[in-house]
Coordinates of C-alpha atoms in Angstrom, one line a residue:
X1 CA -58.9 53.5 -1.3
X2 CA -59.4 50.5 1.3
X3 CA -58.6 48.3 -1.5
X4 CA -56.1 49.9 -2.7
X5 CA -54.2 50.3 0.2
X6 CA -55.3 46.1 0.4
X7 CA -52.9 45.5 -3.1
X8 CA -50.1 47.6 -2.2
X9 CA -50.2 45.9 1.3
X10 CA -50.2 43.0 -1.0
X11 CA -47.4 43.6 -3.0
X12 CA -45.1 44.6 -0.1
X13 CA -45.6 41.7 1.3
X14 CA -44.8 39.7 -2.2
X15 CA -41.7 42.0 -3.0
X16 CA -40.1 41.5 0.4
X17 CA -40.7 37.8 0.7
X18 CA -39.1 37.6 -2.8
X19 CA -36.3 39.8 -1.2
X20 CA -36.0 37.3 1.7
X21 CA -36.0 34.0 -0.5
X22 CA -33.3 35.7 -2.7
X23 CA -31.0 36.7 0.2
X24 CA -31.6 33.3 1.1
X25 CA -30.8 31.8 -1.7
X26 CA -27.5 33.9 -1.8
X27 CA -26.8 32.6 1.3
X28 CA -27.1 28.6 0.2
X29 CA -24.8 28.9 -3.0
X30 CA -22.2 31.5 -0.9
X31 CA -21.9 29.0 2.4
X32 CA -22.5 26.0 0.3
X33 CA -19.7 26.8 -2.0
X34 CA -17.3 27.6 1.5
X35 CA -18.4 24.4 2.7
X36 CA -17.6 22.6 -0.2
X37 CA -14.2 24.1 -0.7
X38 CA -14.1 22.8 2.9
X39 CA -14.7 19.8 2.8
X40 CA -14.1 17.7 -0.5
X41 CA -15.8 15.2 0.1
X42 CA -19.1 16.7 0.4
X43 CA -18.7 18.6 -2.8
X44 CA -17.9 14.9 -4.5
X45 CA -21.0 13.6 -4.0
X46 CA -23.1 13.4 -7.0
X47 CA -24.7 10.2 -7.8
X48 CA -26.5 7.9 -4.6
X49 CA -28.2 4.3 -4.7
X50 CA -31.7 5.4 -6.4
X51 CA -29.5 5.5 -9.9
X52 CA -27.9 2.2 -8.7
X53 CA -30.8 0.7 -8.4
X54 CA -32.4 2.0 -11.8
X55 CA -29.7 0.2 -13.5
X56 CA -30.4 -3.1 -11.7
X57 CA -26.9 -3.2 -9.6
X58 CA -28.8 -2.8 -5.9
X59 CA -31.7 -4.7 -4.9
X60 CA -33.7 -3.2 -2.0
X61 CA -37.2 -1.0 -1.6
X62 CA -36.4 2.7 -2.1
X63 CA -39.2 3.8 0.0
X64 CA -37.6 3.0 3.2
X65 CA -37.0 6.6 3.7
X66 CA -33.4 5.9 4.4
X67 CA -34.2 3.2 7.5
X68 CA -33.3 -0.3 7.8
X69 CA -35.7 -2.4 9.2
X70 CA -33.2 -4.8 11.6
X71 CA -35.4 -4.8 14.6
X72 CA -32.7 -2.1 16.1
X73 CA -33.7 1.7 17.1
X74 CA -31.1 3.0 15.3
X75 CA -31.7 4.8 11.9
X76 CA -29.2 2.9 10.0
X77 CA -28.4 4.9 5.6
X78 CA -30.1 2.9 3.0
X79 CA -26.7 3.7 0.8
X80 CA -23.9 5.4 1.5
X81 CA -23.3 8.5 -1.0
X82 CA -20.8 7.5 -4.1
X83 CA -18.1 9.7 -5.2
X84 CA -18.0 11.7 -8.5
X85 CA -16.3 9.7 -11.0
X86 CA -13.5 12.0 -11.4
X87 CA -12.2 10.4 -7.8
X88 CA -12.2 6.6 -9.1
X89 CA -8.4 6.8 -8.6
X90 CA -8.5 8.9 -5.2
X91 CA -5.6 8.3 -2.4
X92 CA -6.5 10.1 0.1
X93 CA -3.5 11.1 1.9
X94 CA -1.4 11.0 -1.7
X95 CA -4.5 13.5 -3.1
X96 CA -2.1 16.6 -4.6
X97 CA -5.4 18.2 -5.1
X98 CA -5.6 18.6 -1.2
X99 CA -2.2 19.7 -1.3
X100 CA -3.0 22.9 -3.5
X101 CA -5.8 23.5 -2.2
X102 CA -4.6 23.5 1.6
X103 CA -1.7 25.6 0.0
X104 CA 1.4 23.4 2.0
X105 CA 4.7 24.8 2.0
X106 CA 6.5 21.7 1.1
X107 CA 10.1 21.5 -0.6
X108 CA 9.7 20.0 -3.9
X109 CA 13.1 19.6 -4.3
X110 CA 13.3 17.1 -1.3
X111 CA 10.0 15.5 -3.1
X112 CA 7.8 16.1 -0.1
X113 CA 4.7 16.6 -2.4
X114 CA 5.5 13.1 -2.6
X115 CA 5.2 12.1 0.8
X116 CA 1.3 11.3 2.9
X117 CA -0.6 14.5 3.6
X118 CA -3.8 13.5 5.2
X119 CA -6.7 15.2 5.3
X120 CA -8.2 16.1 8.6
X121 CA -11.3 14.4 9.5
X122 CA -13.7 17.1 7.9
X123 CA -12.6 17.3 4.9
X124 CA -12.3 12.8 4.5
X125 CA -14.4 11.8 1.5
X126 CA -17.4 9.7 3.4
X127 CA -18.3 8.2 -0.3
X128 CA -18.0 5.2 -2.0
X129 CA -15.0 5.0 -4.6
X130 CA -16.8 4.2 -8.2
X131 CA -14.4 1.9 -10.4
X132 CA -14.0 3.7 -13.8
X133 CA -16.3 3.5 -16.5
X134 CA -16.0 -0.2 -18.5
X135 CA -14.3 -1.6 -15.2
X136 CA -13.9 -5.4 -15.5
X137 CA -13.3 -7.8 -13.1
X138 CA -9.2 -7.8 -12.7
X139 CA -7.8 -10.6 -14.9
X140 CA -6.3 -13.9 -12.7
X141 CA -2.7 -14.2 -12.1
X142 CA -0.2 -15.7 -13.4
X143 CA -1.6 -14.0 -16.7
X144 CA -2.0 -10.9 -15.2
X145 CA 2.3 -11.1 -15.0
X146 CA 1.3 -9.9 -18.8
X147 CA -1.5 -8.5 -20.0
X148 CA -4.3 -6.2 -18.1
X149 CA -7.6 -4.5 -18.9
X150 CA -6.9 -1.1 -20.5
X151 CA -10.2 -0.1 -18.5
X152 CA -9.6 -0.6 -15.2
X153 CA -6.1 2.1 -15.3
X154 CA -7.1 4.2 -18.3
X155 CA -3.5 5.8 -18.7
X156 CA -1.7 4.9 -21.8
X157 CA 1.0 8.0 -21.3
X158 CA 3.8 5.7 -20.0
X159 CA 2.9 3.3 -23.7
X160 CA 3.9 5.9 -25.6
X161 CA 7.2 7.6 -24.1
X162 CA 8.6 4.6 -22.7
X163 CA 7.8 2.7 -26.3
X164 CA 11.4 2.4 -27.0
X165 CA 12.2 0.5 -23.4
X166 CA 9.4 -2.4 -23.7
X167 CA 7.4 -1.2 -20.9
X168 CA 4.1 -2.1 -21.6
X169 CA 2.7 -1.8 -25.1
X170 CA -1.7 -1.4 -25.9
X171 CA -3.0 -4.3 -27.7
X172 CA -6.6 -3.4 -28.4
X173 CA -8.7 -3.5 -24.9
X174 CA -5.5 -4.7 -22.8
X175 CA -2.4 -3.2 -21.7
X176 CA 0.3 -5.7 -22.7
X177 CA 4.0 -5.7 -19.9
X178 CA 6.4 -7.5 -22.8
X179 CA 9.2 -7.3 -19.0
X180 CA 11.3 -4.7 -20.2
X181 CA 12.5 -1.6 -18.5
X182 CA 14.5 1.2 -18.7
X183 CA 17.8 -0.1 -18.3
X184 CA 16.8 -4.1 -19.7
X185 CA 15.0 -3.6 -23.0
X186 CA 15.3 -7.3 -23.3
X187 CA 13.9 -8.5 -20.3
X188 CA 13.7 -8.5 -16.9
X189 CA 14.7 -12.1 -16.7
X190 CA 18.2 -11.7 -18.5
X191 CA 19.0 -8.7 -16.4
X192 CA 18.4 -10.7 -13.0
X193 CA 20.5 -13.4 -14.7
X194 CA 23.2 -11.4 -14.8
X195 CA 23.1 -10.2 -11.5
X196 CA 23.6 -13.5 -10.2
X197 CA 26.0 -14.3 -12.6
X198 CA 28.1 -11.1 -11.4
X199 CA 28.0 -12.6 -7.8
X200 CA 28.8 -16.1 -8.7
X201 CA 25.5 -17.0 -7.3
X202 CA 25.2 -20.7 -8.3
X203 CA 23.2 -21.4 -11.7
X204 CA 22.9 -17.6 -12.3
X205 CA 19.9 -18.3 -9.7
X206 CA 19.8 -14.3 -7.1
X207 CA 17.6 -16.4 -4.3
X208 CA 21.2 -18.1 -3.5
X209 CA 20.1 -21.0 -2.4
X210 CA 17.7 -19.2 0.2
X211 CA 19.4 -16.7 1.0
X212 CA 18.2 -13.6 -0.6
X213 CA 14.4 -13.7 -0.5
X214 CA 13.7 -9.8 -0.1
X215 CA 13.7 -7.2 -2.2
X216 CA 13.1 -3.2 -2.6
X217 CA 13.1 -1.9 -5.6
X218 CA 13.2 1.6 -5.8
X219 CA 11.4 3.6 -8.8
X220 CA 9.9 0.4 -10.1
X221 CA 8.4 1.7 -13.1
X222 CA 5.6 -0.7 -13.6
X223 CA 7.1 -3.1 -11.6
X224 CA 8.2 -6.4 -14.3
X225 CA 12.1 -6.4 -12.3
X226 CA 10.2 -7.7 -8.9
X227 CA 7.5 -9.6 -11.2
X228 CA 9.7 -11.8 -12.7
X229 CA 11.6 -12.2 -9.4
X230 CA 8.9 -14.2 -8.3
X231 CA 9.9 -17.2 -10.6
X232 CA 13.3 -17.1 -8.5
X233 CA 11.6 -17.7 -5.1
X234 CA 12.3 -14.3 -4.5
X235 CA 9.6 -11.4 -3.4
X236 CA 10.4 -7.9 -3.9
X237 CA 8.4 -4.6 -2.8
X238 CA 8.4 -2.4 -6.3
X239 CA 8.3 1.5 -4.8
X240 CA 8.0 4.5 -6.4
X241 CA 5.9 7.7 -5.9
X242 CA 2.4 9.1 -8.7
X243 CA 4.6 11.5 -10.3
X244 CA 4.8 12.6 -14.4
X245 CA 5.4 8.3 -15.0
X246 CA 1.8 8.0 -14.1
X247 CA -0.1 4.7 -12.6
X248 CA 3.3 2.7 -12.6
X249 CA 2.2 1.4 -9.1
X250 CA -1.3 1.3 -9.5
X251 CA -0.2 -1.0 -12.7
X252 CA 2.2 -3.0 -11.1
X253 CA -0.9 -3.8 -8.2
X254 CA -3.8 -4.6 -11.5
X255 CA -0.4 -7.1 -12.7
X256 CA -0.8 -8.9 -9.0
X257 CA 3.0 -7.5 -8.2
X258 CA 3.9 -6.2 -4.5
X259 CA 3.8 -2.9 -4.8
X260 CA 3.9 0.0 -2.4
X261 CA 3.2 3.9 -3.4
X262 CA 6.2 5.5 -1.5
X263 CA 9.4 8.0 -2.2
X264 CA 12.9 8.6 -0.5
X265 CA 11.9 11.8 0.6
X266 CA 12.5 13.5 3.7
X267 CA 10.5 10.1 6.1
X268 CA 11.9 7.0 6.5
X269 CA 10.2 4.1 4.7
X270 CA 7.9 2.3 6.4
X271 CA 9.9 -0.5 6.9
X272 CA 11.8 -1.5 10.3
X273 CA 15.3 -1.9 9.9
X274 CA 17.2 -4.9 8.3
X275 CA 14.0 -5.3 6.0
X276 CA 15.5 -6.5 2.3
X277 CA 18.6 -8.6 1.6
X278 CA 18.6 -6.8 -1.5
X279 CA 18.1 -2.9 -2.8
X280 CA 17.9 -2.1 -6.5
X281 CA 18.1 1.0 -8.5
X282 CA 17.4 0.9 -12.4
X283 CA 17.8 4.6 -14.0
X284 CA 15.4 5.5 -11.1
X285 CA 16.8 8.7 -11.3
X286 CA 17.7 9.2 -7.6
X287 CA 20.2 11.8 -6.3
X288 CA 21.7 9.8 -4.1
X289 CA 24.8 12.4 -3.1
X290 CA 21.9 14.5 -1.8
X291 CA 21.9 15.9 1.9
X292 CA 25.4 14.2 2.5
X293 CA 24.3 11.2 1.5
X294 CA 20.7 10.9 3.4
X295 CA 19.0 8.5 0.9
X296 CA 21.5 6.0 0.3
X297 CA 22.0 5.9 4.3
X298 CA 18.5 5.4 4.7
X299 CA 19.1 2.4 2.1
X300 CA 21.3 1.2 4.7
X301 CA 19.4 1.3 7.5
X302 CA 17.1 -1.2 5.5
X303 CA 19.5 -3.6 4.1
X304 CA 20.7 -6.6 6.5
X305 CA 23.5 -7.3 7.5
X306 CA 25.7 -8.6 4.0
X307 CA 23.2 -6.8 2.2
X308 CA 23.6 -6.1 -1.5
X309 CA 23.1 -2.6 -3.6
X310 CA 22.8 -3.5 -7.4
X311 CA 22.9 0.0 -9.1
X312 CA 22.5 0.3 -12.6
X313 CA 22.9 4.0 -14.0
X314 CA 24.9 5.8 -16.0
X315 CA 27.2 7.2 -13.7
X316 CA 28.3 3.4 -13.2
X317 CA 29.6 3.4 -16.7
X318 CA 29.7 6.8 -18.6
X319 CA 33.0 8.4 -19.3
X320 CA 31.6 11.9 -19.7
X321 CA 33.0 14.4 -16.6
X322 CA 29.7 15.2 -15.0
X323 CA 29.2 10.8 -15.1
X324 CA 32.6 10.6 -14.3
X325 CA 32.7 13.2 -11.0
X326 CA 29.4 11.5 -9.4
X327 CA 30.7 8.2 -9.2
X328 CA 34.0 9.8 -7.9
X329 CA 31.8 11.4 -5.4
X330 CA 29.5 8.2 -5.0
X331 CA 32.6 5.9 -4.8
X332 CA 34.2 7.7 -1.9
X333 CA 30.7 7.8 0.2
X334 CA 29.9 4.1 0.0
X335 CA 33.8 3.6 1.3
X336 CA 33.2 5.5 3.7
X337 CA 30.1 3.7 4.6
X338 CA 31.7 0.7 4.6
X339 CA 30.0 -0.6 1.7
X340 CA 32.5 -2.5 -1.1
X341 CA 32.7 -3.4 -4.4
X342 CA 31.2 -7.2 -4.6
X343 CA 31.3 -6.5 -8.5
X344 CA 31.1 -3.9 -11.5
X345 CA 30.2 -5.1 -15.2
X346 CA 28.9 -2.8 -18.0
X347 CA 26.7 -0.7 -16.9
X348 CA 26.2 -1.9 -12.8
X349 CA 27.6 -2.3 -9.8
X350 CA 27.2 -4.2 -6.8
X351 CA 27.9 -2.7 -3.7
X352 CA 28.0 -5.4 0.1
X353 CA 27.2 -3.8 3.3
X354 CA 29.3 -5.4 6.4
X355 CA 28.4 -8.4 8.5
X356 CA 29.2 -6.4 11.7
X357 CA 30.4 -3.1 12.9
X358 CA 34.3 -4.0 13.0
X359 CA 34.4 -1.4 10.0
X360 CA 32.7 1.3 11.2
X361 CA 34.4 1.1 14.2
X362 CA 38.0 1.0 12.6
X363 CA 37.2 4.6 11.0
X364 CA 39.3 7.4 11.6
X365 CA 37.6 10.1 14.1
X366 CA 35.2 12.5 12.8
X367 CA 34.2 10.6 9.0
X368 CA 31.7 11.5 7.7
X369 CA 28.8 10.0 7.4
X370 CA 29.2 9.7 11.7
X371 CA 26.9 6.6 13.4
X372 CA 23.7 7.3 14.6
X373 CA 23.1 8.4 18.1
X374 CA 22.7 5.5 20.7
X375 CA 19.0 6.3 21.6
X376 CA 18.1 6.4 18.0
X377 CA 16.0 3.9 17.4
X378 CA 16.3 2.5 13.8
X379 CA 13.0 0.7 13.4
X380 CA 11.2 3.9 14.5
X381 CA 9.4 4.5 11.5
X382 CA 6.1 6.1 11.0
X383 CA 6.9 10.1 10.3
X384 CA 10.5 9.8 11.6
X385 CA 12.6 11.8 9.7
X386 CA 15.9 10.5 8.0
X387 CA 18.7 10.8 9.5
X388 CA 22.2 11.3 7.8
X389 CA 24.1 8.7 10.1
X390 CA 24.8 4.9 9.9
X391 CA 22.6 2.6 12.2
X392 CA 25.4 0.2 13.9
X393 CA 24.6 -3.6 14.8
X394 CA 23.8 -5.1 18.2
X395 CA 25.3 -7.1 20.1
X396 CA 24.0 -9.6 19.1
X397 CA 24.6 -8.8 15.5
X398 CA 27.8 -8.7 16.3
X399 CA 28.3 -11.7 17.5
X400 CA 26.4 -13.5 14.8
X401 CA 28.4 -11.9 12.1
X402 CA 24.8 -11.6 10.4
X403 CA 21.2 -12.0 10.3
X404 CA 20.7 -15.4 11.5
X405 CA 18.1 -16.0 9.6
X406 CA 17.3 -19.7 8.4
X407 CA 17.9 -20.1 4.8
X408 CA 13.9 -20.0 2.6
X409 CA 12.0 -22.0 2.9
X410 CA 13.3 -23.2 6.4
X411 CA 13.4 -19.7 8.4
X412 CA 9.3 -20.1 7.3
X413 CA 8.9 -22.4 10.6
X414 CA 12.1 -21.7 12.3
X415 CA 11.4 -19.1 14.9
X416 CA 13.6 -16.1 14.2
X417 CA 16.8 -15.0 16.0
X418 CA 15.4 -12.1 18.0
X419 CA 12.5 -13.5 19.2
X420 CA 13.8 -14.2 22.9
X421 CA 14.4 -10.4 23.0
X422 CA 10.6 -9.4 23.3
X423 CA 10.1 -11.9 25.1
X424 CA 8.7 -14.9 23.6
X425 CA 9.5 -18.7 23.4
X426 CA 10.0 -20.7 20.6
X427 CA 7.1 -22.4 21.8
X428 CA 4.8 -19.8 21.5
X429 CA 5.7 -19.1 17.8
X430 CA 5.5 -22.8 17.1
X431 CA 2.1 -22.3 18.2
X432 CA 0.7 -19.2 17.3
X433 CA 2.0 -20.7 13.4
X434 CA 0.1 -23.9 14.2
X435 CA -3.4 -22.4 15.2
X436 CA -3.7 -20.0 12.2
X437 CA -2.6 -22.9 10.0
X438 CA -6.1 -24.5 11.5
X439 CA -8.1 -20.8 10.8
X440 CA -7.0 -20.5 7.5
X441 CA -7.3 -23.8 6.3
X442 CA -11.2 -23.1 8.2
X443 CA -11.0 -20.1 6.1
X444 CA -10.2 -21.3 2.5
X445 CA -13.5 -24.1 3.3
X446 CA -15.9 -21.5 3.8
X447 CA -15.2 -19.6 0.8
X448 CA -14.5 -22.9 -1.7
X449 CA -18.0 -22.4 -3.1
X450 CA -17.4 -19.3 -4.4
X451 CA -13.5 -19.0 -5.2
X452 CA -11.0 -21.4 -7.1
X453 CA -7.5 -22.0 -7.4
X454 CA -6.7 -18.7 -9.5
X455 CA -9.3 -16.0 -7.5
X456 CA -7.1 -14.0 -5.4
X457 CA -3.8 -12.7 -5.7
X458 CA -3.3 -9.4 -3.7
X459 CA -4.0 -10.0 0.0
X460 CA -3.8 -7.7 3.3
X461 CA -3.8 -9.1 6.5
X462 CA -4.5 -5.9 8.2
X463 CA -3.4 -6.8 11.6
X464 CA -0.4 -9.6 10.9
X465 CA 0.7 -9.6 14.7
X466 CA 3.4 -12.8 13.9
X467 CA 2.3 -13.2 10.7
X468 CA 1.2 -16.8 11.0
X469 CA -1.7 -15.9 8.7
X470 CA 0.5 -15.1 5.8
X471 CA 3.0 -17.9 6.7
X472 CA -0.6 -20.2 6.8
X473 CA -0.7 -19.7 2.7
X474 CA 2.8 -21.0 1.6
X475 CA 1.2 -23.3 -0.7
X476 CA -1.3 -20.6 -2.2
X477 CA -0.1 -18.7 -5.3
X478 CA -0.8 -15.3 -3.2
X479 CA 1.0 -12.7 -1.6
X480 CA 0.2 -11.0 1.6
X481 CA 0.7 -6.7 2.6
X482 CA 1.2 -7.2 6.0
X483 CA 0.0 -4.6 8.2
X484 CA 0.7 -3.2 12.0
X485 CA -1.0 -0.2 13.6
X486 CA 1.9 2.0 14.5
X487 CA 0.6 2.4 17.9
X488 CA 1.1 -1.4 19.1
X489 CA 3.5 -3.4 21.0
X490 CA 7.0 -2.4 19.4
X491 CA 7.3 -6.2 19.4
X492 CA 4.4 -6.3 16.6
X493 CA 5.6 -3.7 15.3
X494 CA 8.9 -4.9 14.3
X495 CA 8.0 -8.8 13.8
X496 CA 7.8 -8.8 10.0
X497 CA 11.4 -7.8 9.7
X498 CA 12.5 -10.4 12.5
X499 CA 9.9 -13.5 11.4
X500 CA 10.5 -13.5 7.4
X501 CA 9.0 -16.0 7.1
X502 CA 6.0 -15.1 5.1
X503 CA 5.7 -16.3 1.6
X504 CA 5.4 -13.5 -0.5
X505 CA 5.3 -10.6 1.7
X506 CA 5.9 -7.4 2.7
X507 CA 4.7 -4.8 5.3
X508 CA 3.2 -1.4 6.2
X509 CA 2.3 0.6 9.1
X510 CA -1.0 1.4 8.9
X511 CA -2.3 4.1 11.7
X512 CA -5.5 2.5 12.6
X513 CA -5.6 4.9 15.5
X514 CA -6.1 7.8 13.7
X515 CA -8.0 6.1 10.6
X516 CA -5.7 7.3 8.3
X517 CA -6.3 6.2 4.6
X518 CA -3.8 3.2 2.7
X519 CA -0.9 4.3 0.4
X520 CA -2.1 2.1 -2.1
X521 CA -4.7 3.3 -4.7
X522 CA -9.1 1.5 -4.6
X523 CA -9.2 -2.2 -6.0
X524 CA -6.0 -2.8 -4.9
X525 CA -6.6 -6.0 -2.9
X526 CA -8.6 -9.4 -3.4
X527 CA -8.6 -10.0 -0.1
X528 CA -8.6 -8.3 3.7
X529 CA -7.9 -10.1 6.9
X530 CA -9.6 -8.5 9.5
X531 CA -9.0 -10.2 13.2
X532 CA -10.3 -8.0 16.3
X533 CA -9.0 -4.9 14.1
X534 CA -12.6 -3.3 15.0
X535 CA -12.6 -4.0 18.4
X536 CA -9.2 -2.5 17.9
X537 CA -10.4 0.9 17.4
X538 CA -13.3 0.8 19.7
X539 CA -10.8 1.9 22.1
X540 CA -9.3 4.7 20.0
X541 CA -10.7 8.0 18.1
X542 CA -11.6 6.0 15.0
X543 CA -14.8 6.0 13.4
X544 CA -15.5 2.5 12.6
X545 CA -17.9 3.9 9.2
X546 CA -14.3 5.4 8.7
X547 CA -12.6 2.2 8.4
X548 CA -15.1 0.1 6.0
X549 CA -14.9 2.5 3.5
X550 CA -11.7 2.1 3.5
X551 CA -12.0 -1.1 3.4
X552 CA -14.2 -1.1 0.8
X553 CA -12.1 1.5 -1.3
X554 CA -8.8 -0.9 -1.5
X555 CA -11.4 -3.6 -1.7
X556 CA -11.2 -5.5 -5.5
X557 CA -15.2 -5.9 -7.1
X558 CA -15.6 -9.0 -6.5
X559 CA -13.2 -9.1 -3.6
X560 CA -13.6 -10.8 0.1
X561 CA -13.2 -9.4 3.5
X562 CA -12.7 -11.8 6.3
X563 CA -13.6 -10.5 9.8
X564 CA -13.2 -12.2 12.9
X565 CA -14.4 -10.5 15.9
X566 CA -17.1 -10.4 18.3
X567 CA -20.7 -11.1 17.3
X568 CA -21.1 -7.4 18.4
X569 CA -18.9 -6.5 15.5
X570 CA -20.3 -8.6 13.4
X571 CA -23.8 -7.7 14.4
X572 CA -22.5 -4.0 13.3
X573 CA -21.0 -4.8 10.4
X574 CA -24.2 -6.4 9.0
X575 CA -26.2 -3.3 9.3
X576 CA -23.7 -1.7 6.5
X577 CA -24.1 -4.5 3.8
X578 CA -26.8 -3.1 1.7
X579 CA -24.9 0.7 2.3
X580 CA -21.9 -0.4 0.5
X581 CA -23.3 -3.3 -1.7
X582 CA -21.7 -6.3 -0.2
X583 CA -23.3 -9.5 0.5
X584 CA -22.7 -11.9 2.8
X585 CA -20.8 -15.3 1.7
X586 CA -20.7 -17.4 5.2
X587 CA -20.6 -17.2 8.9
X588 CA -18.9 -19.2 11.3
X589 CA -18.0 -19.9 15.3
X590 CA -14.5 -18.4 15.3
X591 CA -14.2 -21.3 18.6
X592 CA -14.3 -23.9 16.1
X593 CA -11.2 -23.5 14.4
X594 CA -9.1 -22.6 17.6
X595 CA -9.7 -22.6 21.4
X596 CA -10.2 -18.8 20.8
X597 CA -13.5 -16.9 23.2
X598 CA -16.1 -18.4 22.5
X599 CA -18.2 -15.0 21.4
X600 CA -16.3 -14.3 18.8
X601 CA -17.6 -15.1 14.8
X602 CA -16.0 -15.0 11.7
X603 CA -17.9 -13.5 9.2
X604 CA -17.1 -13.5 5.1
X605 CA -18.2 -10.7 2.9
X606 CA -18.0 -10.4 -0.8
X607 CA -18.2 -6.8 -2.7
X608 CA -20.5 -6.5 -5.8
X609 CA -19.6 -5.4 -8.9
X610 CA -21.5 -2.0 -9.3
X611 CA -20.8 1.1 -11.9
X612 CA -22.8 4.6 -10.9
X613 CA -25.2 6.3 -13.7
X614 CA -22.4 7.9 -15.3
X615 CA -20.0 5.1 -15.7
X616 CA -22.6 3.0 -17.0
X617 CA -23.4 5.7 -19.9
X618 CA -19.9 5.6 -20.7
X619 CA -19.1 1.5 -20.9
X620 CA -22.0 0.8 -23.4

């Protein structure tokens, strides 16, 4: 009887343990799925460094239990987890899956779903973004203007949809760009020359002897308009959302053309007022009459005094009743905005913005759109709603009757007109230019063993300040995305506008203080310049690890990072080099090329090429 009782007792214990195990398993699966839905970053982690080492892409000892022997007591991860291959094109603040999952109530008619919506910290992807299967080091500029590797952007939708318009053509392993567009089937170069001819510019050159330098191309397609402007010594910021025209901005950036993911929706574009000398829209499918012309008024804010808006669309030439109605209403609107027709020919009309406030002051009382309120800052851009009003010029612009900017390239070294408005002297401007010329020369000496004349094309200055880093690159065949922190001093936020001396540059505001991701695709830039960026975010609620992961996301494989910061910052970054699959290129004392604090160090890193297990299999 005792034995049978023990047996029953044992069975009961085993049964109880099984029930507990099943219950715990159920809890694990249940809460794991909830956590996964709350934090897509965690659910995306499928591949780690172990599979990479098996392929020979990484070195290191697997038996370190996640610890790095560096003399510190801190436990440093040997590798970051790698996101699922499906996230190889992830843009965290422009992730439509995030919008769907969060069930954000957005007005699709106002394009709110194409605007920035950043995930909170608990939903960030704290993992490395893998390249797509078969990824290759990008083709070098200037060849890349006309062709890219198909494996790097495996999207051929536009080649079929726009096959009759010469946007792009698939040829074997490459995608080729003949230079066509919806409105210029026979080439962007001829179209650009025709616009210059309409404006009576000498030699049909749109740069107008250096007076026209900066262009905003709205609804740019694959950015062939901007690509062919470069030969005219004009820099265009090509702008489009990630809409049904798949990955058009990604194609532009892969080609080495300045471009940015954005949309004319409800928020101001991230550029200060009076940033561009010409805005362009060729069949960009934008309803310019909506909401009392608010989108046209946003262009008006961005145009410099005397700036142009080139508009190629059926409304400008078609004779059916609907197009005629739109044309009449649009003509009436721009007339009330004090724009005048500079030229109209065939399918294109070019309007010009006034040089002064005289026309605004001469309008009848109550004329719509109204002038903006006196307390409205036309240069406030980050997250600021658009308003259907006209931003009048300052008294200084009124007196000068224009921007007062020197023609290009003289404006590269000419102190900008509003320098004194921000408490700077000409001497301070000239000194900053000289200092950064020495620093950039030193950078290139340190990089020289690793780069050739065509190695670098897309550059980002993560803290542009006066823009002198970019100005020092005037003899390099590169373009620079200048970034300023949204919460920095106002004069820094506006500097790119009032110091438009930067070679092939554009600008954007990056909220480093909130660790928000940049509005671009992964693998965009060949070089990132981080001058005291890490020291700046130490004072804010932002994780340095998050910043490292974001820098890795937007850096191309084989690309470089230049960190100019305190020794303690460099020591911190060193701990993560292996984890990020980076390698050291050079270090130097920062005081050697300037009168900088002796504690500052120049630290140059290069990103390795690596693939996940699945990507490697797919590329075989």
